[in-house]
C-alpha cells in the first residue's frame, strides 16, 4: 500500500511540475494570435482586452507604445505588456516589471525567463555587469531579449520581442 501511495504521489508531483513548466513557458510567449508585423487592427482583434496608453512611450525609429494589456505574474512580479507600433505595424512587445527593493525577486524572475528562453530558443548570448544582466536570442526575423537592471534599489526586469533589423553595408 505504501509503495502504491508513494508512486501515486510521485506521479502527481511530476504532473504538477510539468503543468507549472508549461504555464511558465506560455507566460513569456507571444499572446495567441499575435505576431510582429501585424497591423493595429489585427492586434486589436487578436487581443480583445487591449487598452490605449494615455501617454505612449516613444522609442527610436518611430516606435510608439500605444497599447497595453493586463499584466501577468511571473516569478512573483507583475509584468505589464506594452505593444509598440510604427507605421501602423506592431514592431515590438515589451513586458516590464519593477521589484521595489526586492533584488532577489528580480533575480529569480530574470532566471526564470532565461531558463524559458533556453528551452524555447537555445543557448543565449549573455552579458553580466555589476547591477545588469542581459540574455538575447534570435528566432527567425525576431530578436528576443531579457534584461535585469537597477541594482538593489529599484530592480527592473524586461522581456522584449522585436522585429529584427538587418542593415546592409550601405546603411552602416
mmCIF file of the C-alpha atoms, coordinates in Angstrom:
data_MODEL
# 
_entry.id   MODEL 
# 
loop_
_atom_site.group_PDB 
_atom_site.id 
_atom_site.type_symbol 
_atom_site.label_atom_id 
_atom_site.label_alt_id 
_atom_site.label_comp_id 
_atom_site.label_asym_id 
_atom_site.label_entity_id 
_atom_site.label_seq_id 
_atom_site.pdbx_PDB_ins_code 
_atom_site.Cartn_x 
_atom_site.Cartn_y 
_atom_site.Cartn_z 
_atom_site.occupancy 
_atom_site.B_iso_or_equiv 
_atom_site.pdbx_formal_charge 
_atom_site.auth_seq_id 
_atom_site.auth_comp_id 
_atom_site.auth_asym_id 
_atom_site.auth_atom_id 
_atom_site.pdbx_PDB_model_num 
ATOM 1   C CA . UNK A 1 1   ? 0.000  0.000  0.000   1.00 0.00 ? 1   UNK A CA 1 
ATOM 2   C CA . UNK A 1 2   ? 2.825  2.391  0.901   1.00 0.00 ? 2   UNK A CA 1 
ATOM 3   C CA . UNK A 1 3   ? 4.523  1.782  -2.481  1.00 0.00 ? 3   UNK A CA 1 
ATOM 4   C CA . UNK A 1 4   ? 1.264  2.488  -4.295  1.00 0.00 ? 4   UNK A CA 1 
ATOM 5   C CA . UNK A 1 5   ? 0.762  5.786  -2.420  1.00 0.00 ? 5   UNK A CA 1 
ATOM 6   C CA . UNK A 1 6   ? 4.384  6.735  -2.957  1.00 0.00 ? 6   UNK A CA 1 
ATOM 7   C CA . UNK A 1 7   ? 4.148  6.051  -6.699  1.00 0.00 ? 7   UNK A CA 1 
ATOM 8   C CA . UNK A 1 8   ? 0.868  7.959  -6.935  1.00 0.00 ? 8   UNK A CA 1 
ATOM 9   C CA . UNK A 1 9   ? 2.379  10.931 -5.117  1.00 0.00 ? 9   UNK A CA 1 
ATOM 10  C CA . UNK A 1 10  ? 5.461  10.909 -7.351  1.00 0.00 ? 10  UNK A CA 1 
ATOM 11  C CA . UNK A 1 11  ? 3.283  10.836 -10.491 1.00 0.00 ? 11  UNK A CA 1 
ATOM 12  C CA . UNK A 1 12  ? 1.073  13.628 -9.153  1.00 0.00 ? 12  UNK A CA 1 
ATOM 13  C CA . UNK A 1 13  ? 4.091  15.802 -8.308  1.00 0.00 ? 13  UNK A CA 1 
ATOM 14  C CA . UNK A 1 14  ? 5.582  15.112 -11.733 1.00 0.00 ? 14  UNK A CA 1 
ATOM 15  C CA . UNK A 1 15  ? 2.338  16.123 -13.446 1.00 0.00 ? 15  UNK A CA 1 
ATOM 16  C CA . UNK A 1 16  ? 2.168  19.280 -11.321 1.00 0.00 ? 16  UNK A CA 1 
ATOM 17  C CA . UNK A 1 17  ? 5.764  20.151 -12.200 1.00 0.00 ? 17  UNK A CA 1 
ATOM 18  C CA . UNK A 1 18  ? 5.111  19.682 -15.939 1.00 0.00 ? 18  UNK A CA 1 
ATOM 19  C CA . UNK A 1 19  ? 1.973  21.816 -15.793 1.00 0.00 ? 19  UNK A CA 1 
ATOM 20  C CA . UNK A 1 20  ? 3.862  24.589 -13.975 1.00 0.00 ? 20  UNK A CA 1 
ATOM 21  C CA . UNK A 1 21  ? 6.610  24.492 -16.598 1.00 0.00 ? 21  UNK A CA 1 
ATOM 22  C CA . UNK A 1 22  ? 4.023  24.660 -19.382 1.00 0.00 ? 22  UNK A CA 1 
ATOM 23  C CA . UNK A 1 23  ? 2.260  27.576 -17.671 1.00 0.00 ? 23  UNK A CA 1 
ATOM 24  C CA . UNK A 1 24  ? 5.557  29.378 -17.128 1.00 0.00 ? 24  UNK A CA 1 
ATOM 25  C CA . UNK A 1 25  ? 6.686  28.911 -20.725 1.00 0.00 ? 25  UNK A CA 1 
ATOM 26  C CA . UNK A 1 26  ? 3.310  30.074 -22.033 1.00 0.00 ? 26  UNK A CA 1 
ATOM 27  C CA . UNK A 1 27  ? 3.574  33.209 -19.917 1.00 0.00 ? 27  UNK A CA 1 
ATOM 28  C CA . UNK A 1 28  ? 6.561  34.534 -21.862 1.00 0.00 ? 28  UNK A CA 1 
ATOM 29  C CA . UNK A 1 29  ? 5.430  33.529 -25.326 1.00 0.00 ? 29  UNK A CA 1 
ATOM 30  C CA . UNK A 1 30  ? 3.680  35.954 -27.633 1.00 0.00 ? 30  UNK A CA 1 
ATOM 31  C CA . UNK A 1 31  ? -0.043 36.123 -26.895 1.00 0.00 ? 31  UNK A CA 1 
ATOM 32  C CA . UNK A 1 32  ? -2.139 33.742 -29.030 1.00 0.00 ? 32  UNK A CA 1 
ATOM 33  C CA . UNK A 1 33  ? -2.851 35.198 -32.455 1.00 0.00 ? 33  UNK A CA 1 
ATOM 34  C CA . UNK A 1 34  ? -0.230 37.959 -32.118 1.00 0.00 ? 34  UNK A CA 1 
ATOM 35  C CA . UNK A 1 35  ? 2.711  38.254 -34.484 1.00 0.00 ? 35  UNK A CA 1 
ATOM 36  C CA . UNK A 1 36  ? 5.177  41.034 -35.052 1.00 0.00 ? 36  UNK A CA 1 
ATOM 37  C CA . UNK A 1 37  ? 4.431  42.949 -38.229 1.00 0.00 ? 37  UNK A CA 1 
ATOM 38  C CA . UNK A 1 38  ? 0.641  42.676 -37.898 1.00 0.00 ? 38  UNK A CA 1 
ATOM 39  C CA . UNK A 1 39  ? -1.500 45.797 -38.287 1.00 0.00 ? 39  UNK A CA 1 
ATOM 40  C CA . UNK A 1 40  ? -3.038 47.703 -35.379 1.00 0.00 ? 40  UNK A CA 1 
ATOM 41  C CA . UNK A 1 41  ? -6.476 46.443 -36.412 1.00 0.00 ? 41  UNK A CA 1 
ATOM 42  C CA . UNK A 1 42  ? -5.267 42.825 -36.434 1.00 0.00 ? 42  UNK A CA 1 
ATOM 43  C CA . UNK A 1 43  ? -3.707 43.371 -32.998 1.00 0.00 ? 43  UNK A CA 1 
ATOM 44  C CA . UNK A 1 44  ? -6.997 44.701 -31.613 1.00 0.00 ? 44  UNK A CA 1 
ATOM 45  C CA . UNK A 1 45  ? -8.823 41.644 -32.970 1.00 0.00 ? 45  UNK A CA 1 
ATOM 46  C CA . UNK A 1 46  ? -6.232 39.231 -31.555 1.00 0.00 ? 46  UNK A CA 1 
ATOM 47  C CA . UNK A 1 47  ? -6.082 40.816 -28.072 1.00 0.00 ? 47  UNK A CA 1 
ATOM 48  C CA . UNK A 1 48  ? -9.599 41.933 -27.142 1.00 0.00 ? 48  UNK A CA 1 
ATOM 49  C CA . UNK A 1 49  ? -8.595 43.377 -23.741 1.00 0.00 ? 49  UNK A CA 1 
ATOM 50  C CA . UNK A 1 50  ? -6.159 45.952 -25.176 1.00 0.00 ? 50  UNK A CA 1 
ATOM 51  C CA . UNK A 1 51  ? -6.219 49.419 -23.655 1.00 0.00 ? 51  UNK A CA 1 
ATOM 52  C CA . UNK A 1 52  ? -4.853 52.597 -25.157 1.00 0.00 ? 52  UNK A CA 1 
ATOM 53  C CA . UNK A 1 53  ? -1.886 54.092 -23.310 1.00 0.00 ? 53  UNK A CA 1 
ATOM 54  C CA . UNK A 1 54  ? -2.613 57.667 -22.219 1.00 0.00 ? 54  UNK A CA 1 
ATOM 55  C CA . UNK A 1 55  ? 0.983  58.866 -22.704 1.00 0.00 ? 55  UNK A CA 1 
ATOM 56  C CA . UNK A 1 56  ? 2.628  56.420 -25.108 1.00 0.00 ? 56  UNK A CA 1 
ATOM 57  C CA . UNK A 1 57  ? 6.343  55.896 -24.555 1.00 0.00 ? 57  UNK A CA 1 
ATOM 58  C CA . UNK A 1 58  ? 8.371  56.652 -27.662 1.00 0.00 ? 58  UNK A CA 1 
ATOM 59  C CA . UNK A 1 59  ? 11.474 54.879 -28.920 1.00 0.00 ? 59  UNK A CA 1 
ATOM 60  C CA . UNK A 1 60  ? 13.832 55.371 -31.855 1.00 0.00 ? 60  UNK A CA 1 
ATOM 61  C CA . UNK A 1 61  ? 12.583 54.502 -35.321 1.00 0.00 ? 61  UNK A CA 1 
ATOM 62  C CA . UNK A 1 62  ? 9.131  55.999 -34.800 1.00 0.00 ? 62  UNK A CA 1 
ATOM 63  C CA . UNK A 1 63  ? 8.080  53.333 -32.291 1.00 0.00 ? 63  UNK A CA 1 
ATOM 64  C CA . UNK A 1 64  ? 5.253  54.332 -30.005 1.00 0.00 ? 64  UNK A CA 1 
ATOM 65  C CA . UNK A 1 65  ? 3.899  52.179 -27.161 1.00 0.00 ? 65  UNK A CA 1 
ATOM 66  C CA . UNK A 1 66  ? 0.241  52.835 -27.958 1.00 0.00 ? 66  UNK A CA 1 
ATOM 67  C CA . UNK A 1 67  ? -1.369 49.755 -26.409 1.00 0.00 ? 67  UNK A CA 1 
ATOM 68  C CA . UNK A 1 68  ? -1.160 47.657 -23.261 1.00 0.00 ? 68  UNK A CA 1 
ATOM 69  C CA . UNK A 1 69  ? -2.969 44.607 -21.970 1.00 0.00 ? 69  UNK A CA 1 
ATOM 70  C CA . UNK A 1 70  ? -3.493 43.261 -18.449 1.00 0.00 ? 70  UNK A CA 1 
ATOM 71  C CA . UNK A 1 71  ? -0.363 42.362 -16.540 1.00 0.00 ? 71  UNK A CA 1 
ATOM 72  C CA . UNK A 1 72  ? 0.813  38.809 -15.995 1.00 0.00 ? 72  UNK A CA 1 
ATOM 73  C CA . UNK A 1 73  ? 2.635  37.403 -12.984 1.00 0.00 ? 73  UNK A CA 1 
ATOM 74  C CA . UNK A 1 74  ? 5.925  35.594 -13.382 1.00 0.00 ? 74  UNK A CA 1 
ATOM 75  C CA . UNK A 1 75  ? 8.343  34.749 -10.610 1.00 0.00 ? 75  UNK A CA 1 
ATOM 76  C CA . UNK A 1 76  ? 6.406  36.893 -8.143  1.00 0.00 ? 76  UNK A CA 1 
ATOM 77  C CA . UNK A 1 77  ? 6.492  40.024 -10.318 1.00 0.00 ? 77  UNK A CA 1 
ATOM 78  C CA . UNK A 1 78  ? 3.666  41.667 -12.280 1.00 0.00 ? 78  UNK A CA 1 
ATOM 79  C CA . UNK A 1 79  ? 4.820  42.253 -15.858 1.00 0.00 ? 79  UNK A CA 1 
ATOM 80  C CA . UNK A 1 80  ? 2.931  44.872 -17.847 1.00 0.00 ? 80  UNK A CA 1 
ATOM 81  C CA . UNK A 1 81  ? 2.942  44.282 -21.618 1.00 0.00 ? 81  UNK A CA 1 
ATOM 82  C CA . UNK A 1 82  ? 3.288  47.318 -23.892 1.00 0.00 ? 82  UNK A CA 1 
ATOM 83  C CA . UNK A 1 83  ? 2.740  46.985 -27.653 1.00 0.00 ? 83  UNK A CA 1 
ATOM 84  C CA . UNK A 1 84  ? 4.873  49.308 -29.804 1.00 0.00 ? 84  UNK A CA 1 
ATOM 85  C CA . UNK A 1 85  ? 3.774  50.252 -33.292 1.00 0.00 ? 85  UNK A CA 1 
ATOM 86  C CA . UNK A 1 86  ? 5.454  52.166 -36.101 1.00 0.00 ? 86  UNK A CA 1 
ATOM 87  C CA . UNK A 1 87  ? 3.681  52.922 -39.359 1.00 0.00 ? 87  UNK A CA 1 
ATOM 88  C CA . UNK A 1 88  ? 0.536  51.124 -38.101 1.00 0.00 ? 88  UNK A CA 1 
ATOM 89  C CA . UNK A 1 89  ? 2.501  47.861 -37.694 1.00 0.00 ? 89  UNK A CA 1 
ATOM 90  C CA . UNK A 1 90  ? 3.372  46.013 -34.499 1.00 0.00 ? 90  UNK A CA 1 
ATOM 91  C CA . UNK A 1 91  ? 7.168  46.119 -34.241 1.00 0.00 ? 91  UNK A CA 1 
ATOM 92  C CA . UNK A 1 92  ? 7.876  45.412 -30.578 1.00 0.00 ? 92  UNK A CA 1 
ATOM 93  C CA . UNK A 1 93  ? 6.272  43.941 -27.448 1.00 0.00 ? 93  UNK A CA 1 
ATOM 94  C CA . UNK A 1 94  ? 7.832  44.678 -24.110 1.00 0.00 ? 94  UNK A CA 1 
ATOM 95  C CA . UNK A 1 95  ? 6.935  43.186 -20.705 1.00 0.00 ? 95  UNK A CA 1 
ATOM 96  C CA . UNK A 1 96  ? 8.310  45.248 -17.801 1.00 0.00 ? 96  UNK A CA 1 
ATOM 97  C CA . UNK A 1 97  ? 8.228  44.638 -14.053 1.00 0.00 ? 97  UNK A CA 1 
ATOM 98  C CA . UNK A 1 98  ? 9.739  46.631 -11.202 1.00 0.00 ? 98  UNK A CA 1 
ATOM 99  C CA . UNK A 1 99  ? 10.613 44.787 -7.983  1.00 0.00 ? 99  UNK A CA 1 
ATOM 100 C CA . UNK A 1 100 ? 10.747 47.667 -5.486  1.00 0.00 ? 100 UNK A CA 1 
ATOM 101 C CA . UNK A 1 101 ? 13.610 46.934 -3.074  1.00 0.00 ? 101 UNK A CA 1 
ATOM 102 C CA . UNK A 1 102 ? 13.422 43.187 -3.844  1.00 0.00 ? 102 UNK A CA 1 
ATOM 103 C CA . UNK A 1 103 ? 16.515 42.336 -5.878  1.00 0.00 ? 103 UNK A CA 1 
ATOM 104 C CA . UNK A 1 104 ? 16.189 38.613 -5.084  1.00 0.00 ? 104 UNK A CA 1 
ATOM 105 C CA . UNK A 1 105 ? 12.694 38.559 -6.639  1.00 0.00 ? 105 UNK A CA 1 
ATOM 106 C CA . UNK A 1 106 ? 14.020 40.347 -9.744  1.00 0.00 ? 106 UNK A CA 1 
ATOM 107 C CA . UNK A 1 107 ? 16.923 37.888 -9.963  1.00 0.00 ? 107 UNK A CA 1 
ATOM 108 C CA . UNK A 1 108 ? 14.547 34.909 -9.687  1.00 0.00 ? 108 UNK A CA 1 
ATOM 109 C CA . UNK A 1 109 ? 12.188 36.284 -12.357 1.00 0.00 ? 109 UNK A CA 1 
ATOM 110 C CA . UNK A 1 110 ? 15.113 37.020 -14.689 1.00 0.00 ? 110 UNK A CA 1 
ATOM 111 C CA . UNK A 1 111 ? 16.432 33.489 -14.092 1.00 0.00 ? 111 UNK A CA 1 
ATOM 112 C CA . UNK A 1 112 ? 13.010 32.022 -14.926 1.00 0.00 ? 112 UNK A CA 1 
ATOM 113 C CA . UNK A 1 113 ? 12.905 33.991 -18.182 1.00 0.00 ? 113 UNK A CA 1 
ATOM 114 C CA . UNK A 1 114 ? 16.439 32.907 -19.139 1.00 0.00 ? 114 UNK A CA 1 
ATOM 115 C CA . UNK A 1 115 ? 15.567 29.248 -18.471 1.00 0.00 ? 115 UNK A CA 1 
ATOM 116 C CA . UNK A 1 116 ? 12.449 29.615 -20.603 1.00 0.00 ? 116 UNK A CA 1 
ATOM 117 C CA . UNK A 1 117 ? 14.476 31.294 -23.370 1.00 0.00 ? 117 UNK A CA 1 
ATOM 118 C CA . UNK A 1 118 ? 16.983 28.461 -23.383 1.00 0.00 ? 118 UNK A CA 1 
ATOM 119 C CA . UNK A 1 119 ? 14.230 25.889 -23.745 1.00 0.00 ? 119 UNK A CA 1 
ATOM 120 C CA . UNK A 1 120 ? 12.413 27.909 -26.419 1.00 0.00 ? 120 UNK A CA 1 
ATOM 121 C CA . UNK A 1 121 ? 15.349 29.274 -28.468 1.00 0.00 ? 121 UNK A CA 1 
ATOM 122 C CA . UNK A 1 122 ? 18.541 27.515 -27.345 1.00 0.00 ? 122 UNK A CA 1 
ATOM 123 C CA . UNK A 1 123 ? 21.667 28.978 -25.745 1.00 0.00 ? 123 UNK A CA 1 
ATOM 124 C CA . UNK A 1 124 ? 21.623 32.714 -25.167 1.00 0.00 ? 124 UNK A CA 1 
ATOM 125 C CA . UNK A 1 125 ? 24.107 35.445 -25.913 1.00 0.00 ? 125 UNK A CA 1 
ATOM 126 C CA . UNK A 1 126 ? 24.677 36.764 -22.389 1.00 0.00 ? 126 UNK A CA 1 
ATOM 127 C CA . UNK A 1 127 ? 26.257 39.734 -20.684 1.00 0.00 ? 127 UNK A CA 1 
ATOM 128 C CA . UNK A 1 128 ? 26.594 40.321 -16.959 1.00 0.00 ? 128 UNK A CA 1 
ATOM 129 C CA . UNK A 1 129 ? 27.893 43.564 -15.499 1.00 0.00 ? 129 UNK A CA 1 
ATOM 130 C CA . UNK A 1 130 ? 27.553 44.869 -11.951 1.00 0.00 ? 130 UNK A CA 1 
ATOM 131 C CA . UNK A 1 131 ? 23.826 45.573 -11.495 1.00 0.00 ? 131 UNK A CA 1 
ATOM 132 C CA . UNK A 1 132 ? 22.863 44.454 -15.011 1.00 0.00 ? 132 UNK A CA 1 
ATOM 133 C CA . UNK A 1 133 ? 22.248 41.111 -16.695 1.00 0.00 ? 133 UNK A CA 1 
ATOM 134 C CA . UNK A 1 134 ? 21.252 40.534 -20.315 1.00 0.00 ? 134 UNK A CA 1 
ATOM 135 C CA . UNK A 1 135 ? 20.334 37.453 -22.359 1.00 0.00 ? 135 UNK A CA 1 
ATOM 136 C CA . UNK A 1 136 ? 19.416 37.515 -26.056 1.00 0.00 ? 136 UNK A CA 1 
ATOM 137 C CA . UNK A 1 137 ? 18.183 35.088 -28.679 1.00 0.00 ? 137 UNK A CA 1 
ATOM 138 C CA . UNK A 1 138 ? 17.313 35.244 -32.375 1.00 0.00 ? 138 UNK A CA 1 
ATOM 139 C CA . UNK A 1 139 ? 14.246 33.440 -33.699 1.00 0.00 ? 139 UNK A CA 1 
ATOM 140 C CA . UNK A 1 140 ? 13.905 33.920 -37.466 1.00 0.00 ? 140 UNK A CA 1 
ATOM 141 C CA . UNK A 1 141 ? 13.053 37.599 -38.015 1.00 0.00 ? 141 UNK A CA 1 
ATOM 142 C CA . UNK A 1 142 ? 12.615 38.251 -34.289 1.00 0.00 ? 142 UNK A CA 1 
ATOM 143 C CA . UNK A 1 143 ? 15.074 39.359 -31.624 1.00 0.00 ? 143 UNK A CA 1 
ATOM 144 C CA . UNK A 1 144 ? 14.127 38.270 -28.115 1.00 0.00 ? 144 UNK A CA 1 
ATOM 145 C CA . UNK A 1 145 ? 15.957 39.544 -25.073 1.00 0.00 ? 145 UNK A CA 1 
ATOM 146 C CA . UNK A 1 146 ? 15.676 39.632 -21.303 1.00 0.00 ? 146 UNK A CA 1 
ATOM 147 C CA . UNK A 1 147 ? 17.258 42.335 -19.208 1.00 0.00 ? 147 UNK A CA 1 
ATOM 148 C CA . UNK A 1 148 ? 17.658 42.836 -15.465 1.00 0.00 ? 148 UNK A CA 1 
ATOM 149 C CA . UNK A 1 149 ? 18.784 46.313 -14.383 1.00 0.00 ? 149 UNK A CA 1 
ATOM 150 C CA . UNK A 1 150 ? 18.689 48.587 -11.378 1.00 0.00 ? 150 UNK A CA 1 
ATOM 151 C CA . UNK A 1 151 ? 20.889 47.036 -8.732  1.00 0.00 ? 151 UNK A CA 1 
ATOM 152 C CA . UNK A 1 152 ? 19.188 46.691 -5.347  1.00 0.00 ? 152 UNK A CA 1 
ATOM 153 C CA . UNK A 1 153 ? 17.112 49.886 -5.003  1.00 0.00 ? 153 UNK A CA 1 
ATOM 154 C CA . UNK A 1 154 ? 14.768 49.630 -7.979  1.00 0.00 ? 154 UNK A CA 1 
ATOM 155 C CA . UNK A 1 155 ? 15.468 46.384 -9.850  1.00 0.00 ? 155 UNK A CA 1 
ATOM 156 C CA . UNK A 1 156 ? 13.679 46.096 -13.178 1.00 0.00 ? 156 UNK A CA 1 
ATOM 157 C CA . UNK A 1 157 ? 13.168 43.039 -15.364 1.00 0.00 ? 157 UNK A CA 1 
ATOM 158 C CA . UNK A 1 158 ? 12.252 43.353 -19.020 1.00 0.00 ? 158 UNK A CA 1 
ATOM 159 C CA . UNK A 1 159 ? 11.391 40.828 -21.737 1.00 0.00 ? 159 UNK A CA 1 
ATOM 160 C CA . UNK A 1 160 ? 11.308 42.174 -25.293 1.00 0.00 ? 160 UNK A CA 1 
ATOM 161 C CA . UNK A 1 161 ? 10.251 40.743 -28.646 1.00 0.00 ? 161 UNK A CA 1 
ATOM 162 C CA . UNK A 1 162 ? 11.151 42.973 -31.591 1.00 0.00 ? 162 UNK A CA 1 
ATOM 163 C CA . UNK A 1 163 ? 11.367 42.657 -35.333 1.00 0.00 ? 163 UNK A CA 1 
ATOM 164 C CA . UNK A 1 164 ? 14.929 42.018 -36.371 1.00 0.00 ? 164 UNK A CA 1 
ATOM 165 C CA . UNK A 1 165 ? 16.512 44.968 -38.127 1.00 0.00 ? 165 UNK A CA 1 
ATOM 166 C CA . UNK A 1 166 ? 19.178 43.877 -40.554 1.00 0.00 ? 166 UNK A CA 1 
ATOM 167 C CA . UNK A 1 167 ? 21.209 46.644 -42.171 1.00 0.00 ? 167 UNK A CA 1 
ATOM 168 C CA . UNK A 1 168 ? 23.158 46.255 -45.355 1.00 0.00 ? 168 UNK A CA 1 
ATOM 169 C CA . UNK A 1 169 ? 26.612 47.746 -45.833 1.00 0.00 ? 169 UNK A CA 1 
ATOM 170 C CA . UNK A 1 170 ? 25.234 50.990 -47.320 1.00 0.00 ? 170 UNK A CA 1 
ATOM 171 C CA . UNK A 1 171 ? 23.436 51.784 -44.032 1.00 0.00 ? 171 UNK A CA 1 
ATOM 172 C CA . UNK A 1 172 ? 26.482 51.334 -41.799 1.00 0.00 ? 172 UNK A CA 1 
# 
